[in-house]
Every structure is written in C-alpha cells, then in structure tokens.
Amino acid sequence: AGELLTAPVKSGAELDFPIPVDDFAFSLHDLALQETSIGQHSAAILFCVEGEAVLRKDEQRLVLKPGESAFIGADESPVYASGTGRLARVYNKL
C-alpha cells in the first residue's frame, strides 16, 4: 500500500495511530534530550526506530540503538525516555 490507511493523531511528541482493534495500540515518540514519561496500563514493547533512545526506570538505565527493543511490564510503567530520533511503542489500551 502506498498510503496510510489510518490518520495518526499528534499529541505533543507522540504520534498515535488509531487501530480498529480493542487490544492493540501503536504510537511513535519523537525523542528529545529532556526526559518524557511514557506510560500505559499494560505491558509494552518500545522499539528504537532511529537515533538513540535512553530509557530510565528509577536507577535502571537502558540505551537502545536502531532495531533494538525493550519489554516493559505492566507493573513497570511509566518509564522515562530521552535521546535523539524516534521510539515506537506497541501496547494495549484496555
């Protein structure tokens, strides 16, 4: 397909793609040097699309390069993200 089938909704640095399925959500996050909170009520997978993402939870810190991902358990939300580039997130909005 040469075009998007769903129009994304921009909210600050987050680009949310409305998916017509109840138990799946997808968003892209533009990263900045200032940390931003990324949280949800479910488990999530954060995937570095481009640049370098730094994820932080309390004293733990993880650096993701393009193609690398991290699993975030539902009880570990929110995490804080900073860096350059973009981070993709898949999660459940239920």
PDB file of N, CA and C in Angstrom:
ATOM      1  N   ALA A   1       0.847  -1.178   0.000  1.00  0.00           N
ATOM      2  CA  ALA A   1       0.000   0.000   0.000  1.00  0.00           C
ATOM      3  C   ALA A   1       0.885   1.232   0.000  1.00  0.00           C
ATOM      4  N   GLY A   2       0.545   2.193  -0.819  1.00  0.00           N
ATOM      5  CA  GLY A   2       1.319   3.409  -0.938  1.00  0.00           C
ATOM      6  C   GLY A   2       0.844   4.524  -0.035  1.00  0.00           C
ATOM      7  N   GLU A   3      -0.171   4.270   0.788  1.00  0.00           N
ATOM      8  CA  GLU A   3      -0.697   5.318   1.661  1.00  0.00           C
ATOM      9  C   GLU A   3      -1.118   4.717   2.993  1.00  0.00           C
ATOM     10  N   LEU A   4      -1.175   5.566   4.013  1.00  0.00           N
ATOM     11  CA  LEU A   4      -1.629   5.113   5.325  1.00  0.00           C
ATOM     12  C   LEU A   4      -3.129   4.888   5.300  1.00  0.00           C
ATOM     13  N   LEU A   5      -3.562   3.815   5.943  1.00  0.00           N
ATOM     14  CA  LEU A   5      -4.990   3.519   5.998  1.00  0.00           C
ATOM     15  C   LEU A   5      -5.661   4.166   7.198  1.00  0.00           C
ATOM     16  N   THR A   6      -4.876   4.678   8.122  1.00  0.00           N
ATOM     17  CA  THR A   6      -5.403   5.372   9.288  1.00  0.00           C
ATOM     18  C   THR A   6      -4.595   6.654   9.491  1.00  0.00           C
ATOM     19  N   ALA A   7      -5.254   7.728   9.809  1.00  0.00           N
ATOM     20  CA  ALA A   7      -4.569   9.007  10.004  1.00  0.00           C
ATOM     21  C   ALA A   7      -4.076   9.103  11.446  1.00  0.00           C
ATOM     22  N   PRO A   8      -2.784   9.352  11.648  1.00  0.00           N
ATOM     23  CA  PRO A   8      -2.261   9.468  13.005  1.00  0.00           C
ATOM     24  C   PRO A   8      -2.739  10.750  13.687  1.00  0.00           C
ATOM     25  N   VAL A   9      -2.788  10.695  15.022  1.00  0.00           N
ATOM     26  CA  VAL A   9      -3.199  11.834  15.837  1.00  0.00           C
ATOM     27  C   VAL A   9      -1.979  12.301  16.621  1.00  0.00           C
ATOM     28  N   LYS A  10      -1.593  13.579  16.443  1.00  0.00           N
ATOM     29  CA  LYS A  10      -0.410  14.114  17.121  1.00  0.00           C
ATOM     30  C   LYS A  10      -0.797  14.736  18.454  1.00  0.00           C
ATOM     31  N   SER A  11      -0.048  14.358  19.496  1.00  0.00           N
ATOM     32  CA  SER A  11      -0.242  14.922  20.829  1.00  0.00           C
ATOM     33  C   SER A  11       1.144  15.189  21.411  1.00  0.00           C
ATOM     34  N   GLY A  12       1.612  16.421  21.302  1.00  0.00           N
ATOM     35  CA  GLY A  12       2.964  16.742  21.741  1.00  0.00           C
ATOM     36  C   GLY A  12       3.979  16.013  20.881  1.00  0.00           C
ATOM     37  N   ALA A  13       4.866  15.244  21.518  1.00  0.00           N
ATOM     38  CA  ALA A  13       5.896  14.493  20.794  1.00  0.00           C
ATOM     39  C   ALA A  13       5.428  13.092  20.410  1.00  0.00           C
ATOM     40  N   GLU A  14       4.162  12.771  20.700  1.00  0.00           N
ATOM     41  CA  GLU A  14       3.619  11.438  20.401  1.00  0.00           C
ATOM     42  C   GLU A  14       2.716  11.482  19.177  1.00  0.00           C
ATOM     43  N   LEU A  15       2.894  10.512  18.300  1.00  0.00           N
ATOM     44  CA  LEU A  15       2.055  10.341  17.119  1.00  0.00           C
ATOM     45  C   LEU A  15       1.316   9.020  17.307  1.00  0.00           C
ATOM     46  N   ASP A  16       0.024   9.091  17.615  1.00  0.00           N
ATOM     47  CA  ASP A  16      -0.786   7.911  17.916  1.00  0.00           C
ATOM     48  C   ASP A  16      -1.525   7.465  16.658  1.00  0.00           C
ATOM     49  N   PHE A  17      -1.418   6.187  16.341  1.00  0.00           N
ATOM     50  CA  PHE A  17      -2.087   5.630  15.170  1.00  0.00           C
ATOM     51  C   PHE A  17      -3.319   4.864  15.627  1.00  0.00           C
ATOM     52  N   PRO A  18      -4.524   5.408  15.414  1.00  0.00           N
ATOM     53  CA  PRO A  18      -5.739   4.704  15.832  1.00  0.00           C
ATOM     54  C   PRO A  18      -5.873   3.384  15.069  1.00  0.00           C
ATOM     55  N   ILE A  19      -5.906   2.296  15.800  1.00  0.00           N
ATOM     56  CA  ILE A  19      -6.023   0.954  15.224  1.00  0.00           C
ATOM     57  C   ILE A  19      -7.423   0.445  15.554  1.00  0.00           C
ATOM     58  N   PRO A  20      -8.162  -0.067  14.571  1.00  0.00           N
ATOM     59  CA  PRO A  20      -9.541  -0.512  14.827  1.00  0.00           C
ATOM     60  C   PRO A  20      -9.617  -1.886  15.505  1.00  0.00           C
ATOM     61  N   VAL A  21      -8.758  -2.095  16.498  1.00  0.00           N
ATOM     62  CA  VAL A  21      -8.745  -3.329  17.281  1.00  0.00           C
ATOM     63  C   VAL A  21      -8.659  -2.918  18.745  1.00  0.00           C
ATOM     64  N   ASP A  22      -9.468  -3.511  19.603  1.00  0.00           N
ATOM     65  CA  ASP A  22      -9.533  -3.092  21.001  1.00  0.00           C
ATOM     66  C   ASP A  22      -8.259  -3.351  21.804  1.00  0.00           C
ATOM     67  N   ASP A  23      -7.554  -4.427  21.497  1.00  0.00           N
ATOM     68  CA  ASP A  23      -6.446  -4.815  22.369  1.00  0.00           C
ATOM     69  C   ASP A  23      -5.058  -4.554  21.779  1.00  0.00           C
ATOM     70  N   PHE A  24      -4.939  -3.601  20.857  1.00  0.00           N
ATOM     71  CA  PHE A  24      -3.644  -3.275  20.265  1.00  0.00           C
ATOM     72  C   PHE A  24      -3.560  -1.779  20.020  1.00  0.00           C
ATOM     73  N   ALA A  25      -2.430  -1.180  20.384  1.00  0.00           N
ATOM     74  CA  ALA A  25      -2.218   0.249  20.139  1.00  0.00           C
ATOM     75  C   ALA A  25      -0.782   0.450  19.665  1.00  0.00           C
ATOM     76  N   PHE A  26      -0.586   1.451  18.809  1.00  0.00           N
ATOM     77  CA  PHE A  26       0.731   1.752  18.247  1.00  0.00           C
ATOM     78  C   PHE A  26       0.940   3.257  18.249  1.00  0.00           C
ATOM     79  N   SER A  27       2.117   3.679  18.697  1.00  0.00           N
ATOM     80  CA  SER A  27       2.444   5.104  18.653  1.00  0.00           C
ATOM     81  C   SER A  27       3.932   5.282  18.387  1.00  0.00           C
ATOM     82  N   LEU A  28       4.278   6.452  17.850  1.00  0.00           N
ATOM     83  CA  LEU A  28       5.665   6.853  17.639  1.00  0.00           C
ATOM     84  C   LEU A  28       5.948   8.041  18.548  1.00  0.00           C
ATOM     85  N   HIS A  29       7.130   8.069  19.122  1.00  0.00           N
ATOM     86  CA  HIS A  29       7.510   9.140  20.040  1.00  0.00           C
ATOM     87  C   HIS A  29       8.789   9.795  19.534  1.00  0.00           C
ATOM     88  N   ASP A  30       8.736  11.102  19.285  1.00  0.00           N
ATOM     89  CA  ASP A  30       9.933  11.862  18.936  1.00  0.00           C
ATOM     90  C   ASP A  30      10.692  12.130  20.227  1.00  0.00           C
ATOM     91  N   LEU A  31      11.959  11.779  20.245  1.00  0.00           N
ATOM     92  CA  LEU A  31      12.755  11.918  21.459  1.00  0.00           C
ATOM     93  C   LEU A  31      13.448  13.272  21.516  1.00  0.00           C
ATOM     94  N   ALA A  32      13.723  13.718  22.731  1.00  0.00           N
ATOM     95  CA  ALA A  32      14.443  14.963  22.976  1.00  0.00           C
ATOM     96  C   ALA A  32      15.429  14.711  24.117  1.00  0.00           C
ATOM     97  N   LEU A  33      16.339  15.638  24.327  1.00  0.00           N
ATOM     98  CA  LEU A  33      17.299  15.483  25.415  1.00  0.00           C
ATOM     99  C   LEU A  33      16.608  15.523  26.772  1.00  0.00           C
ATOM    100  N   GLN A  34      15.503  16.231  26.856  1.00  0.00           N
ATOM    101  CA  GLN A  34      14.716  16.271  28.097  1.00  0.00           C
ATOM    102  C   GLN A  34      13.872  15.004  28.199  1.00  0.00           C
ATOM    103  N   GLU A  35      13.891  14.362  29.360  1.00  0.00           N
ATOM    104  CA  GLU A  35      13.115  13.132  29.559  1.00  0.00           C
ATOM    105  C   GLU A  35      11.619  13.390  29.445  1.00  0.00           C
ATOM    106  N   THR A  36      10.928  12.403  28.891  1.00  0.00           N
ATOM    107  CA  THR A  36       9.473  12.429  28.846  1.00  0.00           C
ATOM    108  C   THR A  36       8.957  11.107  29.398  1.00  0.00           C
ATOM    109  N   SER A  37       7.827  11.157  30.059  1.00  0.00           N
ATOM    110  CA  SER A  37       7.228   9.965  30.648  1.00  0.00           C
ATOM    111  C   SER A  37       6.438   9.196  29.592  1.00  0.00           C
ATOM    112  N   ILE A  38       6.641   7.878  29.534  1.00  0.00           N
ATOM    113  CA  ILE A  38       5.866   7.007  28.655  1.00  0.00           C
ATOM    114  C   ILE A  38       5.223   5.954  29.541  1.00  0.00           C
ATOM    115  N   GLY A  39       3.899   5.994  29.620  1.00  0.00           N
ATOM    116  CA  GLY A  39       3.204   5.068  30.500  1.00  0.00           C
ATOM    117  C   GLY A  39       1.947   4.508  29.877  1.00  0.00           C
ATOM    118  N   GLN A  40       1.552   3.367  30.354  1.00  0.00           N
ATOM    119  CA  GLN A  40       0.334   2.701  29.910  1.00  0.00           C
ATOM    120  C   GLN A  40      -0.080   1.725  31.010  1.00  0.00           C
ATOM    121  N   HIS A  41      -1.289   1.205  30.919  1.00  0.00           N
ATOM    122  CA  HIS A  41      -1.813   0.275  31.922  1.00  0.00           C
ATOM    123  C   HIS A  41      -1.610  -1.176  31.518  1.00  0.00           C
ATOM    124  N   SER A  42      -0.738  -1.422  30.562  1.00  0.00           N
ATOM    125  CA  SER A  42      -0.473  -2.781  30.084  1.00  0.00           C
ATOM    126  C   SER A  42       1.027  -2.939  29.890  1.00  0.00           C
ATOM    127  N   ALA A  43       1.430  -4.130  29.525  1.00  0.00           N
ATOM    128  CA  ALA A  43       2.812  -4.324  29.102  1.00  0.00           C
ATOM    129  C   ALA A  43       3.007  -3.576  27.782  1.00  0.00           C
ATOM    130  N   ALA A  44       4.249  -3.297  27.442  1.00  0.00           N
ATOM    131  CA  ALA A  44       4.545  -2.589  26.193  1.00  0.00           C
ATOM    132  C   ALA A  44       5.887  -3.049  25.648  1.00  0.00           C
ATOM    133  N   ILE A  45       6.057  -2.863  24.358  1.00  0.00           N
ATOM    134  CA  ILE A  45       7.358  -3.048  23.722  1.00  0.00           C
ATOM    135  C   ILE A  45       7.754  -1.696  23.146  1.00  0.00           C
ATOM    136  N   LEU A  46       8.932  -1.223  23.527  1.00  0.00           N
ATOM    137  CA  LEU A  46       9.483   0.018  22.996  1.00  0.00           C
ATOM    138  C   LEU A  46      10.607  -0.359  22.041  1.00  0.00           C
ATOM    139  N   PHE A  47      10.549   0.173  20.822  1.00  0.00           N
ATOM    140  CA  PHE A  47      11.450  -0.203  19.732  1.00  0.00           C
ATOM    141  C   PHE A  47      12.105   1.058  19.187  1.00  0.00           C
ATOM    142  N   CYS A  48      13.423   1.104  19.186  1.00  0.00           N
ATOM    143  CA  CYS A  48      14.135   2.265  18.649  1.00  0.00           C
ATOM    144  C   CYS A  48      14.095   2.211  17.122  1.00  0.00           C
ATOM    145  N   VAL A  49      13.439   3.183  16.522  1.00  0.00           N
ATOM    146  CA  VAL A  49      13.295   3.248  15.068  1.00  0.00           C
ATOM    147  C   VAL A  49      14.499   3.947  14.438  1.00  0.00           C
ATOM    148  N   GLU A  50      14.928   5.044  15.056  1.00  0.00           N
ATOM    149  CA  GLU A  50      16.095   5.784  14.549  1.00  0.00           C
ATOM    150  C   GLU A  50      16.731   6.547  15.688  1.00  0.00           C
ATOM    151  N   GLY A  51      18.013   6.862  15.541  1.00  0.00           N
ATOM    152  CA  GLY A  51      18.722   7.615  16.566  1.00  0.00           C
ATOM    153  C   GLY A  51      19.147   6.735  17.724  1.00  0.00           C
ATOM    154  N   GLU A  52      19.078   7.299  18.926  1.00  0.00           N
ATOM    155  CA  GLU A  52      19.442   6.568  20.137  1.00  0.00           C
ATOM    156  C   GLU A  52      18.457   6.936  21.231  1.00  0.00           C
ATOM    157  N   ALA A  53      17.876   5.928  21.862  1.00  0.00           N
ATOM    158  CA  ALA A  53      16.898   6.141  22.928  1.00  0.00           C
ATOM    159  C   ALA A  53      17.499   5.717  24.258  1.00  0.00           C
ATOM    160  N   VAL A  54      17.289   6.533  25.276  1.00  0.00           N
ATOM    161  CA  VAL A  54      17.714   6.193  26.627  1.00  0.00           C
ATOM    162  C   VAL A  54      16.448   6.023  27.457  1.00  0.00           C
ATOM    163  N   LEU A  55      16.259   4.823  28.000  1.00  0.00           N
ATOM    164  CA  LEU A  55      15.109   4.535  28.852  1.00  0.00           C
ATOM    165  C   LEU A  55      15.583   4.489  30.296  1.00  0.00           C
ATOM    166  N   ARG A  56      14.770   5.060  31.195  1.00  0.00           N
ATOM    167  CA  ARG A  56      15.133   5.068  32.609  1.00  0.00           C
ATOM    168  C   ARG A  56      13.927   4.704  33.453  1.00  0.00           C
ATOM    169  N   LYS A  57      14.158   3.839  34.435  1.00  0.00           N
ATOM    170  CA  LYS A  57      13.156   3.500  35.448  1.00  0.00           C
ATOM    171  C   LYS A  57      13.903   3.459  36.770  1.00  0.00           C
ATOM    172  N   ASP A  58      13.592   4.404  37.648  1.00  0.00           N
ATOM    173  CA  ASP A  58      14.310   4.540  38.919  1.00  0.00           C
ATOM    174  C   ASP A  58      15.812   4.651  38.630  1.00  0.00           C
ATOM    175  N   GLU A  59      16.623   3.739  39.158  1.00  0.00           N
ATOM    176  CA  GLU A  59      18.075   3.804  38.953  1.00  0.00           C
ATOM    177  C   GLU A  59      18.540   2.987  37.746  1.00  0.00           C
ATOM    178  N   GLN A  60      17.623   2.267  37.092  1.00  0.00           N
ATOM    179  CA  GLN A  60      17.991   1.459  35.925  1.00  0.00           C
ATOM    180  C   GLN A  60      17.980   2.322  34.669  1.00  0.00           C
ATOM    181  N   ARG A  61      18.937   2.060  33.778  1.00  0.00           N
ATOM    182  CA  ARG A  61      19.065   2.830  32.540  1.00  0.00           C
ATOM    183  C   ARG A  61      19.405   1.868  31.410  1.00  0.00           C
ATOM    184  N   LEU A  62      18.752   2.042  30.263  1.00  0.00           N
ATOM    185  CA  LEU A  62      18.981   1.186  29.105  1.00  0.00           C
ATOM    186  C   LEU A  62      19.078   2.062  27.865  1.00  0.00           C
ATOM    187  N   VAL A  63      20.118   1.850  27.060  1.00  0.00           N
ATOM    188  CA  VAL A  63      20.306   2.592  25.815  1.00  0.00           C
ATOM    189  C   VAL A  63      19.932   1.674  24.657  1.00  0.00           C
ATOM    190  N   LEU A  64      19.030   2.152  23.789  1.00  0.00           N
ATOM    191  CA  LEU A  64      18.606   1.392  22.617  1.00  0.00           C
ATOM    192  C   LEU A  64      19.117   2.065  21.349  1.00  0.00           C
ATOM    193  N   LYS A  65      19.678   1.273  20.465  1.00  0.00           N
ATOM    194  CA  LYS A  65      20.103   1.715  19.135  1.00  0.00           C
ATOM    195  C   LYS A  65      19.035   1.280  18.136  1.00  0.00           C
ATOM    196  N   PRO A  66      19.045   1.805  16.904  1.00  0.00           N
ATOM    197  CA  PRO A  66      18.039   1.410  15.915  1.00  0.00           C
ATOM    198  C   PRO A  66      17.951  -0.116  15.762  1.00  0.00           C
ATOM    199  N   GLY A  67      16.730  -0.619  15.829  1.00  0.00           N
ATOM    200  CA  GLY A  67      16.484  -2.053  15.713  1.00  0.00           C
ATOM    201  C   GLY A  67      16.429  -2.777  17.040  1.00  0.00           C
ATOM    202  N   GLU A  68      16.831  -2.124  18.119  1.00  0.00           N
ATOM    203  CA  GLU A  68      16.789  -2.753  19.443  1.00  0.00           C
ATOM    204  C   GLU A  68      15.492  -2.394  20.145  1.00  0.00           C
ATOM    205  N   SER A  69      15.047  -3.285  21.036  1.00  0.00           N
ATOM    206  CA  SER A  69      13.777  -3.060  21.721  1.00  0.00           C
ATOM    207  C   SER A  69      13.879  -3.444  23.187  1.00  0.00           C
ATOM    208  N   ALA A  70      12.875  -3.025  23.944  1.00  0.00           N
ATOM    209  CA  ALA A  70      12.787  -3.356  25.363  1.00  0.00           C
ATOM    210  C   ALA A  70      11.351  -3.715  25.695  1.00  0.00           C
ATOM    211  N   PHE A  71      11.181  -4.739  26.523  1.00  0.00           N
ATOM    212  CA  PHE A  71       9.861  -5.116  27.023  1.00  0.00           C
ATOM    213  C   PHE A  71       9.653  -4.402  28.347  1.00  0.00           C
ATOM    214  N   ILE A  72       8.506  -3.742  28.485  1.00  0.00           N
ATOM    215  CA  ILE A  72       8.158  -3.038  29.714  1.00  0.00           C
ATOM    216  C   ILE A  72       6.946  -3.744  30.311  1.00  0.00           C
ATOM    217  N   GLY A  73       7.101  -4.326  31.486  1.00  0.00           N
ATOM    218  CA  GLY A  73       5.985  -4.990  32.149  1.00  0.00           C
ATOM    219  C   GLY A  73       4.945  -3.979  32.605  1.00  0.00           C
ATOM    220  N   ALA A  74       3.708  -4.418  32.752  1.00  0.00           N
ATOM    221  CA  ALA A  74       2.625  -3.513  33.164  1.00  0.00           C
ATOM    222  C   ALA A  74       2.922  -2.876  34.519  1.00  0.00           C
ATOM    223  N   ASP A  75       3.620  -3.595  35.383  1.00  0.00           N
ATOM    224  CA  ASP A  75       3.931  -3.059  36.708  1.00  0.00           C
ATOM    225  C   ASP A  75       5.168  -2.159  36.702  1.00  0.00           C
ATOM    226  N   GLU A  76       5.791  -1.966  35.553  1.00  0.00           N
ATOM    227  CA  GLU A  76       6.985  -1.126  35.443  1.00  0.00           C
ATOM    228  C   GLU A  76       6.693   0.243  34.834  1.00  0.00           C
ATOM    229  N   SER A  77       5.447   0.533  34.548  1.00  0.00           N
ATOM    230  CA  SER A  77       5.056   1.783  33.911  1.00  0.00           C
ATOM    231  C   SER A  77       4.858   2.863  34.970  1.00  0.00           C
ATOM    232  N   PRO A  78       5.252   4.101  34.703  1.00  0.00           N
ATOM    233  CA  PRO A  78       5.854   4.608  33.475  1.00  0.00           C
ATOM    234  C   PRO A  78       7.376   4.458  33.488  1.00  0.00           C
ATOM    235  N   VAL A  79       7.959   4.580  32.305  1.00  0.00           N
ATOM    236  CA  VAL A  79       9.406   4.717  32.156  1.00  0.00           C
ATOM    237  C   VAL A  79       9.648   6.101  31.570  1.00  0.00           C
ATOM    238  N   TYR A  80      10.874   6.556  31.654  1.00  0.00           N
ATOM    239  CA  TYR A  80      11.222   7.876  31.136  1.00  0.00           C
ATOM    240  C   TYR A  80      12.166   7.701  29.957  1.00  0.00           C
ATOM    241  N   ALA A  81      11.889   8.401  28.872  1.00  0.00           N
ATOM    242  CA  ALA A  81      12.670   8.267  27.646  1.00  0.00           C
ATOM    243  C   ALA A  81      13.277   9.607  27.259  1.00  0.00           C
ATOM    244  N   SER A  82      14.497   9.546  26.748  1.00  0.00           N
ATOM    245  CA  SER A  82      15.167  10.731  26.211  1.00  0.00           C
ATOM    246  C   SER A  82      16.098  10.258  25.104  1.00  0.00           C
ATOM    247  N   GLY A  83      16.695  11.203  24.404  1.00  0.00           N
ATOM    248  CA  GLY A  83      17.643  10.855  23.355  1.00  0.00           C
ATOM    249  C   GLY A  83      17.383  11.625  22.083  1.00  0.00           C
ATOM    250  N   THR A  84      17.757  11.004  20.973  1.00  0.00           N
ATOM    251  CA  THR A  84      17.546  11.601  19.659  1.00  0.00           C
ATOM    252  C   THR A  84      16.865  10.568  18.784  1.00  0.00           C
ATOM    253  N   GLY A  85      16.079  10.994  17.850  1.00  0.00           N
ATOM    254  CA  GLY A  85      15.419  10.055  16.945  1.00  0.00           C
ATOM    255  C   GLY A  85      14.007   9.721  17.370  1.00  0.00           C
ATOM    256  N   ARG A  86      13.605   8.461  17.100  1.00  0.00           N
ATOM    257  CA  ARG A  86      12.218   8.050  17.341  1.00  0.00           C
ATOM    258  C   ARG A  86      12.146   6.691  18.007  1.00  0.00           C
ATOM    259  N   LEU A  87      11.104   6.544  18.807  1.00  0.00           N
ATOM    260  CA  LEU A  87      10.812   5.313  19.525  1.00  0.00           C
ATOM    261  C   LEU A  87       9.402   4.884  19.151  1.00  0.00           C
ATOM    262  N   ALA A  88       9.226   3.621  18.785  1.00  0.00           N
ATOM    263  CA  ALA A  88       7.887   3.082  18.518  1.00  0.00           C
ATOM    264  C   ALA A  88       7.430   2.339  19.771  1.00  0.00           C
ATOM    265  N   ARG A  89       6.121   2.373  20.018  1.00  0.00           N
ATOM    266  CA  ARG A  89       5.564   1.683  21.189  1.00  0.00           C
ATOM    267  C   ARG A  89       4.341   0.895  20.767  1.00  0.00           C
ATOM    268  N   VAL A  90       4.293  -0.373  21.152  1.00  0.00           N
ATOM    269  CA  VAL A  90       3.089  -1.185  20.984  1.00  0.00           C
ATOM    270  C   VAL A  90       2.626  -1.583  22.375  1.00  0.00           C
ATOM    271  N   TYR A  91       1.313  -1.493  22.597  1.00  0.00           N
ATOM    272  CA  TYR A  91       0.751  -1.748  23.922  1.00  0.00           C
ATOM    273  C   TYR A  91      -0.736  -1.993  23.795  1.00  0.00           C
ATOM    274  N   ASN A  92      -1.397  -2.139  24.915  1.00  0.00           N
ATOM    275  CA  ASN A  92      -2.827  -2.415  24.969  1.00  0.00           C
ATOM    276  C   ASN A  92      -3.516  -1.263  25.687  1.00  0.00           C
ATOM    277  N   LYS A  93      -4.526  -0.665  25.079  1.00  0.00           N
ATOM    278  CA  LYS A  93      -5.238   0.463  25.700  1.00  0.00           C
ATOM    279  C   LYS A  93      -6.370   0.025  26.622  1.00  0.00           C
ATOM    280  N   LEU A  94      -6.673  -1.279  26.662  1.00  0.00           N
ATOM    281  CA  LEU A  94      -7.776  -1.745  27.520  1.00  0.00           C
ATOM    282  C   LEU A  94      -7.437  -1.625  28.980  1.00  0.00           C
TER     283      LEU A  94
END
